[in-house]
XYZ file of C-alpha atoms in Angstrom:
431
model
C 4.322 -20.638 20.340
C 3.439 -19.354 23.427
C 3.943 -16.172 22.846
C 1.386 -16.612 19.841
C -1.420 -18.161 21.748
C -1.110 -15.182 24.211
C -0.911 -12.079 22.130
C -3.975 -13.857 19.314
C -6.732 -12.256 21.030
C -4.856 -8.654 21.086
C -4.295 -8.941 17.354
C -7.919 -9.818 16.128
C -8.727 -6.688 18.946
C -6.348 -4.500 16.864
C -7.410 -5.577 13.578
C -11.185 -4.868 14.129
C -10.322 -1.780 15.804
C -8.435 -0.482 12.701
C -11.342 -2.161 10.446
C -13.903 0.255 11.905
C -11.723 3.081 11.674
C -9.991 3.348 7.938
C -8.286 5.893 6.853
C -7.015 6.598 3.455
C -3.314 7.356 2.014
C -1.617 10.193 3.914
C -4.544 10.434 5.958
C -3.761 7.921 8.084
C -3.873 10.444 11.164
C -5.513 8.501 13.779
C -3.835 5.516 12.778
C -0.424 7.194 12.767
C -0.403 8.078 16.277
C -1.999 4.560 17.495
C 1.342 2.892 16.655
C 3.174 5.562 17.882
C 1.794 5.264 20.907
C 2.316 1.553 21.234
C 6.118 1.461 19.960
C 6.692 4.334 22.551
C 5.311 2.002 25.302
C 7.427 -0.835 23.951
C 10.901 0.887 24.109
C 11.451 1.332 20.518
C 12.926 4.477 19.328
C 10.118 6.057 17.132
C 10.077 7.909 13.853
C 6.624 10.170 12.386
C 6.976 12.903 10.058
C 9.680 14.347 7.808
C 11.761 11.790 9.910
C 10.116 9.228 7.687
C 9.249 10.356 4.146
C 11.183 12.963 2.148
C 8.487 15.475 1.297
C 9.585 16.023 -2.604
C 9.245 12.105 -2.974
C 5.739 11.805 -2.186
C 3.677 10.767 -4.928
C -0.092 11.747 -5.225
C -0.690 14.024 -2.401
C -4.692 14.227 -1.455
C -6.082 17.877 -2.626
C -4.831 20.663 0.258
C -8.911 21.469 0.947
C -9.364 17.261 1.255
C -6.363 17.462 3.997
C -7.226 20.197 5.759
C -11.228 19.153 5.847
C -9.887 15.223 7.269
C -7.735 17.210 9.706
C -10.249 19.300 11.506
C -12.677 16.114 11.621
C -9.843 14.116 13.177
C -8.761 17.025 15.691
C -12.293 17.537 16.750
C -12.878 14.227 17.709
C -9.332 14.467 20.568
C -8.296 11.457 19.209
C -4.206 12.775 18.544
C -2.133 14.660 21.241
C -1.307 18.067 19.512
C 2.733 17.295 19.238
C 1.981 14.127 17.504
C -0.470 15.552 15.531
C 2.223 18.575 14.331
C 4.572 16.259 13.431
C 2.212 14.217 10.953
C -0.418 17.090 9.320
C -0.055 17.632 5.973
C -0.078 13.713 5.100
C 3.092 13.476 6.905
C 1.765 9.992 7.869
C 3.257 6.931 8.587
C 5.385 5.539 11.783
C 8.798 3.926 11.380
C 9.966 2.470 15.250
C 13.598 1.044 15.984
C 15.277 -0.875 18.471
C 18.738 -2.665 19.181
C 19.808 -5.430 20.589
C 22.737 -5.149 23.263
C 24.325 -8.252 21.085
C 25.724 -7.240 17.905
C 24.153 -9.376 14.845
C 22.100 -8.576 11.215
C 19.813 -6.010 10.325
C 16.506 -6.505 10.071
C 13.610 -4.830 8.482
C 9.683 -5.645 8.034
C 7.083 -3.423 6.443
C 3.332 -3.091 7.211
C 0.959 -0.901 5.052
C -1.463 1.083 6.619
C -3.688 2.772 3.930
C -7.622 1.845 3.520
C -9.709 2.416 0.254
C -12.202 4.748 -1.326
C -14.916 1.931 -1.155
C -18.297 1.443 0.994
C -18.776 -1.443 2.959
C -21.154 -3.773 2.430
C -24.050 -4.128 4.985
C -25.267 -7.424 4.614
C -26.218 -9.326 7.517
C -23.694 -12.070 6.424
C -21.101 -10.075 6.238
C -18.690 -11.062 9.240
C -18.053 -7.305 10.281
C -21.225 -6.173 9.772
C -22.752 -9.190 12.337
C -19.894 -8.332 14.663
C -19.961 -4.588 14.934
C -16.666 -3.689 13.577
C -17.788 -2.231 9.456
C -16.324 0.895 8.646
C -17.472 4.108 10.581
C -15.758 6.533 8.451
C -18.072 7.064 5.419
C -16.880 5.720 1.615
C -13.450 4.309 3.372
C -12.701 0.522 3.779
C -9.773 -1.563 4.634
C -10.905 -3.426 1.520
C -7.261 -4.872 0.880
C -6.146 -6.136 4.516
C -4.254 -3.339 5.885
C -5.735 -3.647 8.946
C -4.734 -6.976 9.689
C -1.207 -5.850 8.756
C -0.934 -3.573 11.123
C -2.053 -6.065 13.650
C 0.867 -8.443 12.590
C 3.473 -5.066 13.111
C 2.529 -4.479 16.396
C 2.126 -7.975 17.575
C 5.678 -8.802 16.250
C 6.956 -5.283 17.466
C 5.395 -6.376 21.483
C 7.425 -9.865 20.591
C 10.788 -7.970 19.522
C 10.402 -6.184 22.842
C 10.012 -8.668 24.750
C 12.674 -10.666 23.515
C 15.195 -8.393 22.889
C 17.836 -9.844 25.125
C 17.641 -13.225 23.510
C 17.930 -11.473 19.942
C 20.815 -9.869 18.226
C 21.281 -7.501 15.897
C 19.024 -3.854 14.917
C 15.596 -4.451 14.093
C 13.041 -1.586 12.085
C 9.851 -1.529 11.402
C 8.060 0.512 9.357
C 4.359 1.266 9.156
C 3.962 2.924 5.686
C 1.199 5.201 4.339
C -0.493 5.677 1.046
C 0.684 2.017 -0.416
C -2.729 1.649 -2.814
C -1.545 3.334 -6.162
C 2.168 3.038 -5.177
C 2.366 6.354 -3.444
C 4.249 5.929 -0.340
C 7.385 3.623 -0.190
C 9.304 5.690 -2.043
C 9.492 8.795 0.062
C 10.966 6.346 2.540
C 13.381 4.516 0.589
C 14.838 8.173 -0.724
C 15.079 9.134 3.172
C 17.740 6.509 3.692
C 16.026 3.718 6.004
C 16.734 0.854 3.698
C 20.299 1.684 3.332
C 21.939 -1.290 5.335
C 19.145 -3.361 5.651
C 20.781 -6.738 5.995
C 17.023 -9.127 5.692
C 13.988 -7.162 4.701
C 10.552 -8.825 4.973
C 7.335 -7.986 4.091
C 3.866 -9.916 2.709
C -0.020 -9.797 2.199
C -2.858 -11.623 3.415
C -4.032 -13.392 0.385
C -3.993 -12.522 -3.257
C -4.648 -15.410 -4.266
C -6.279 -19.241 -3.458
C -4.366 -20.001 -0.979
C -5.784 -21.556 2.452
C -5.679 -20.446 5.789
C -2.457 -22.338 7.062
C -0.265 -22.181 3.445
C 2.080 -19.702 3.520
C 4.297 -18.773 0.016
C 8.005 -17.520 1.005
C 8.010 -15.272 -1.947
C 5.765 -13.787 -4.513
C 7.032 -13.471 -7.890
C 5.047 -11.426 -10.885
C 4.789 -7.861 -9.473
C 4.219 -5.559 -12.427
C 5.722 -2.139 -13.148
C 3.364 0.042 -12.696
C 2.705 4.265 -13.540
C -0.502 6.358 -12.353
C -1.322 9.654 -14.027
C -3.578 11.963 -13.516
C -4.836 14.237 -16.229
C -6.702 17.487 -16.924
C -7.617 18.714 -20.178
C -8.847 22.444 -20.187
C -11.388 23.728 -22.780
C -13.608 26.954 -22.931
C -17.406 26.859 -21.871
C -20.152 28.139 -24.184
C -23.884 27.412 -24.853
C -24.345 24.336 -26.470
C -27.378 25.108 -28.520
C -26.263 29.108 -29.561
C -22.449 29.090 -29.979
C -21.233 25.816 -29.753
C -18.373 26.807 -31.869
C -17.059 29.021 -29.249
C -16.410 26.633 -26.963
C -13.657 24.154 -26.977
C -14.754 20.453 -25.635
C -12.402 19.118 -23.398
C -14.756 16.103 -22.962
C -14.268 15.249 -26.668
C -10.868 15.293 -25.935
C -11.099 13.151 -23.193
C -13.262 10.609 -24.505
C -10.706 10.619 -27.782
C -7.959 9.882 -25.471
C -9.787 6.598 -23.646
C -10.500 5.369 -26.984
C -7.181 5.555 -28.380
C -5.710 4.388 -25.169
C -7.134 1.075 -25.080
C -6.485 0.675 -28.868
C -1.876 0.723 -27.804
C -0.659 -2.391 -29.403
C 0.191 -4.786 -26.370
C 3.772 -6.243 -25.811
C 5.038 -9.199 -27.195
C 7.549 -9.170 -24.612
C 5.661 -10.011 -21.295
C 2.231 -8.688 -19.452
C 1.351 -5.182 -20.613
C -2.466 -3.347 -18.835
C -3.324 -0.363 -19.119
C -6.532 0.853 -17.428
C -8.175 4.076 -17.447
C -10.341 3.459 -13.896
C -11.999 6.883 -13.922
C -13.084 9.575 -16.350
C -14.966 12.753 -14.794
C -15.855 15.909 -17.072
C -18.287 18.915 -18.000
C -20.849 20.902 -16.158
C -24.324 20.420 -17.170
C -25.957 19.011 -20.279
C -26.511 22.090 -22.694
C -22.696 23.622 -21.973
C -19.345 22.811 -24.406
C -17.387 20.499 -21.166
C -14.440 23.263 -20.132
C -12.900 20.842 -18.203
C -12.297 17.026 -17.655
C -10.432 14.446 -16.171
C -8.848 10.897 -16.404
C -7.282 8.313 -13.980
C -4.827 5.989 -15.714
C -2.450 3.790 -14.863
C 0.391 1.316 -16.741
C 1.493 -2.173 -16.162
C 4.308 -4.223 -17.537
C 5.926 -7.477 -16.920
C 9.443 -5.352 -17.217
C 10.036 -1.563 -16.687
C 10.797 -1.605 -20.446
C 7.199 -3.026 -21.302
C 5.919 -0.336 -18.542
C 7.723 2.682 -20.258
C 6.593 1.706 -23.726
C 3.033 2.017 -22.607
C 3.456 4.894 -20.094
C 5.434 6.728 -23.417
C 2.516 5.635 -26.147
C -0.245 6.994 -23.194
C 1.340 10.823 -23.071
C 1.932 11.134 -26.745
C -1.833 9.931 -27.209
C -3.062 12.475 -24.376
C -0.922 14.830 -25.897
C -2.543 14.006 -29.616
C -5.937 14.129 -28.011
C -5.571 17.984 -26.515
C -3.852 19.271 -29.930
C -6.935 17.872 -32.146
C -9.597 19.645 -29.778
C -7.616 22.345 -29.219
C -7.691 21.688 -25.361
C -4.847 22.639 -22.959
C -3.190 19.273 -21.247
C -1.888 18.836 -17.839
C -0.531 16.057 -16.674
C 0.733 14.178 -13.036
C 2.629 11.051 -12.141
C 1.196 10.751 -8.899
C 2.255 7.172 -8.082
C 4.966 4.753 -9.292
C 5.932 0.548 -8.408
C 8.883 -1.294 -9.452
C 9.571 -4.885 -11.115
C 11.185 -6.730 -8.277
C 12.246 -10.506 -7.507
C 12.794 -12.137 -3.731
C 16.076 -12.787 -3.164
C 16.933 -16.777 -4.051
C 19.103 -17.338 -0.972
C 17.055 -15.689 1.425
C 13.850 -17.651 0.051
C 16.047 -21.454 0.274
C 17.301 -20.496 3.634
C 13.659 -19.641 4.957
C 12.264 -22.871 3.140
C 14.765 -25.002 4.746
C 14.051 -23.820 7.978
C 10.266 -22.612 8.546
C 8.514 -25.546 10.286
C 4.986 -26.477 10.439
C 3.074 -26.091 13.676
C -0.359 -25.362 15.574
C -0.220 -22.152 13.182
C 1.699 -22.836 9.825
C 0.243 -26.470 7.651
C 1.951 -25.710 4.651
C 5.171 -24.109 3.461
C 5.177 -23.256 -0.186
C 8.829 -21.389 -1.752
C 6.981 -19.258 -4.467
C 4.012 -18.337 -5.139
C 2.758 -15.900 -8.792
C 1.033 -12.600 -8.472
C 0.218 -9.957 -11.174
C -0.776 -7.086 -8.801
C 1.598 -4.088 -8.229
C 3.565 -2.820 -5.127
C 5.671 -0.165 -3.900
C 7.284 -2.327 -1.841
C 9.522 -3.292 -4.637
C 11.259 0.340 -4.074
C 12.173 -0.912 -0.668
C 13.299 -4.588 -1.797
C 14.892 -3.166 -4.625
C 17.254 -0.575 -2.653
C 18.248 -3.211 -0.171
C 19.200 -5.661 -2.760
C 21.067 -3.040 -4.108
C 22.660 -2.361 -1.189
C 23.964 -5.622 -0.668
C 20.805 -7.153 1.380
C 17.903 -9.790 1.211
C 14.455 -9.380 0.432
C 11.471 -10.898 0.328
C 7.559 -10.763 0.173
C 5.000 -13.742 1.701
C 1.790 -14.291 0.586
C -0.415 -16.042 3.862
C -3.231 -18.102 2.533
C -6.791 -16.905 3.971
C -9.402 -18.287 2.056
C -11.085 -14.960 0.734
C -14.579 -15.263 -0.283
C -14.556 -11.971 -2.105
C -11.693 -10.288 -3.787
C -9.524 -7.343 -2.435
C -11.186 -4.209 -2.971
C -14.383 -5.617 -3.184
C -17.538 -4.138 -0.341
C -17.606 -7.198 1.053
C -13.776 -8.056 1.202
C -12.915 -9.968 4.677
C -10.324 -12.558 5.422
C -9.896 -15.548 8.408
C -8.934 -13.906 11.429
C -6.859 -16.990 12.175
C -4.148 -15.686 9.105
C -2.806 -13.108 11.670
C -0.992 -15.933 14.072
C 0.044 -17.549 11.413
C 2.116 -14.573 9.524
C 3.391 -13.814 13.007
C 4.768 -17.321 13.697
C 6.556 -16.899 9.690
C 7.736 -13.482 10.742
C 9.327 -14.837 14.350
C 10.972 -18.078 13.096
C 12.593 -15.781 10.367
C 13.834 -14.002 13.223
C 14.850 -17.570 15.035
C 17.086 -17.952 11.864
C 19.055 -14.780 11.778
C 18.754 -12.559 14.487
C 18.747 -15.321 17.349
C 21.279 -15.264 20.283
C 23.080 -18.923 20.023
């Protein structure tokens, strides 16, 4: 508790500091070598790089130009020593630190996301950032989602973990991951090995849901398979007025697909979304579109639900470019899991969480219909014999995740610490 109190200040320091600066998936750069940086300092033995992520297992890459622009901007302003920074380019993001206790005991794992979003920030005066100097300063990005406070829990319990190690047993890992929003990241790191032998695997999100400041859920049941494709379909150009039937309308094609799309039967077997979030095509108003493209993604209450959509979407995108005549291309560029906490580790956190100054209410489960990558993590160390789980910590949100004026209570970051500690009391504690 007193390590709480004492460290509170530091953490709402951290999370504005990361609030101001967002950075998006694999571009986390500056945020990267911030928590490198601080694990360093606290003795833990620090991962960045291919060390982390398997390169082939990235999903969704940003554009090469988009990169290399973000990486000039970031090296101009000195912010990242030049061996950090050629360890991470080319959205090598992402930090996983380690340290071990000199007493033998359980492995444990916790997992932070770092990513912001593509959004604005709002600018109204009663917007808490915005009255308190901390909005965005990085044009069109936001930590619209909580991220930032994340990382504020990670390094706050990482400076605890140090601290404490002689009174703790065991291995302990944390991992800072990139490009979570659209399911892009976890699974690079899952296919590099660091969940293999994860004994008790946390992780969690402030709010999602109604919950107050002070209720914490040990698990979150409801996450949704989930598939994100990009596509292109490529016409021919011609005039419009003169030779219309010269060109080939990709557009058409397009806006064929979106119908049909929406019209895929739903599931009578569980939850089944699809979406198509963004459609972009043609050149100017008198030209047959030559090109176009769509954002989509899948959801299902089981992979089998997800795969029946994702498998009606490409035959209907592949329908679409064979009626217009259009050529197709097609990405997966992100991917989540169905996953489930693990029962025992949820009853043996229930019956031993307490309520404190920090923590008024312990719930067991708690239902979300989102989608996270996490569940490639939790899924691999279940499968390897492990426990997983993901919290949900109450924080009275005013405005939804990835909305302008998203913000949360401040006073949620003690309170997932204290969770994230006594789960630490309860397994990795020297008796």
């Amino acid at each position: 508790m007193q390590f709480i109190k004492s460290i509170e200040q530091q953490m709402i320091q951290w999370r504005r500091q990361f609030h101001k600066n967002p950075e998006l998936g694999f571009m986390e750069y500056r945020t990267t070598a911030y928590i490198y940086r601080h694990l360093k300092k606290l003795q833990f033995k620090t991962f960045i790089g291919q060390e982390v992520m398997s390169d082939s297992a990235r999903y969704g890459l940003p554009a090469k130009a988009t990169l290399r622009h973000y990486e000039k901007t970031v090296l101009k302003q000195g912010e990242i020593e030049s061996a950090i920074f050629c360890e991470i380019k080319d959205g090598f993001t992402g930090v996983i630190g380690q340290i071990k206790s000199k007493h033998s005991g359980p492995h444990s794992a916790f997992r932070f996301d770092i990513d912001a979003l593509p959004i604005t920030e709002t600018t109204e005066k009663s917007h808490h950032p915005y009255k308190n100097n901390y909005t965005s300063t990085n044009k069109g990005v936001m930590h619209a989602c909580g991220h930032d406070g994340h990382i504020a829990i990670g390094l706050a319990l990482a400076t605890y973990i140090s601290k404490r190690i002689n009174q703790l047993t065991g291995t302990f890992t944390l991992i800072f991951q990139p490009a979570e929003e659209g399911g892009r990241g976890a699974h690079a790191i899952v296919e590099n090995g660091w969940l293999d032998g994860v004994d008790y695997f946390y992780s969690g999100h402030i709010g999602l849901n109604d919950l107050d400041v002070g209720t914490v859920a040990l698990a979150a049941n409801g996450f949704l398979a989930s598939t994100k494709i990009d596509v292109l379909f490529k016409g021919e150009a011609s005039h419009a007025g003169i030779s219309p039937e010269k060109g080939k309308n990709s557009l058409l094609a397009a806006a064929n697909a979106v119908m049909n799309l929406y019209a895929i039967s739903r599931h009578s077997e569980g939850i089944s979304r699809i979406n198509v979030g963004k459609m972009i095509g043609g050149t100017g108003r008198n030209v047959i579109a030559p090109s176009s493209k769509l954002e989509i993604e899948t959801r299902g209450e089981t992979e089998r639900i997800n795969r029946y959509l994702t498998e009606r979407a490409l035959a209907i995108l592949e329908g679409s470019a064979k009626m217009y005549d259009v050529s197709l291309k097609k990405e997966v560029v992100g991917q989540t899991n169905v996953v489930n906490c693990h029962p025992e580790l949820i009853e043996k956190l229930f019956n031993h969480i307490q309520t404190d100054d920090y923590i008024k209410n312990v719930l067991k489960i708690t239902d979300v219909s989102g989608s996270e990558d996490v569940s490639f993590m939790m899924n691999r160390v279940h499968n390897h014999g492990g426990k997983a789980t993901y919290m949900i910590f109450g924080a009275n949100i005013k405005h939804g995740h990835h909305h302008p004026s998203f913000d949360f209570n401040e006073r949620v970051l003690t309170i997932a610490l204290d969770v994230y500690i006594q789960a630490l009391g309860i397994f990795n504690k020297r008796r």
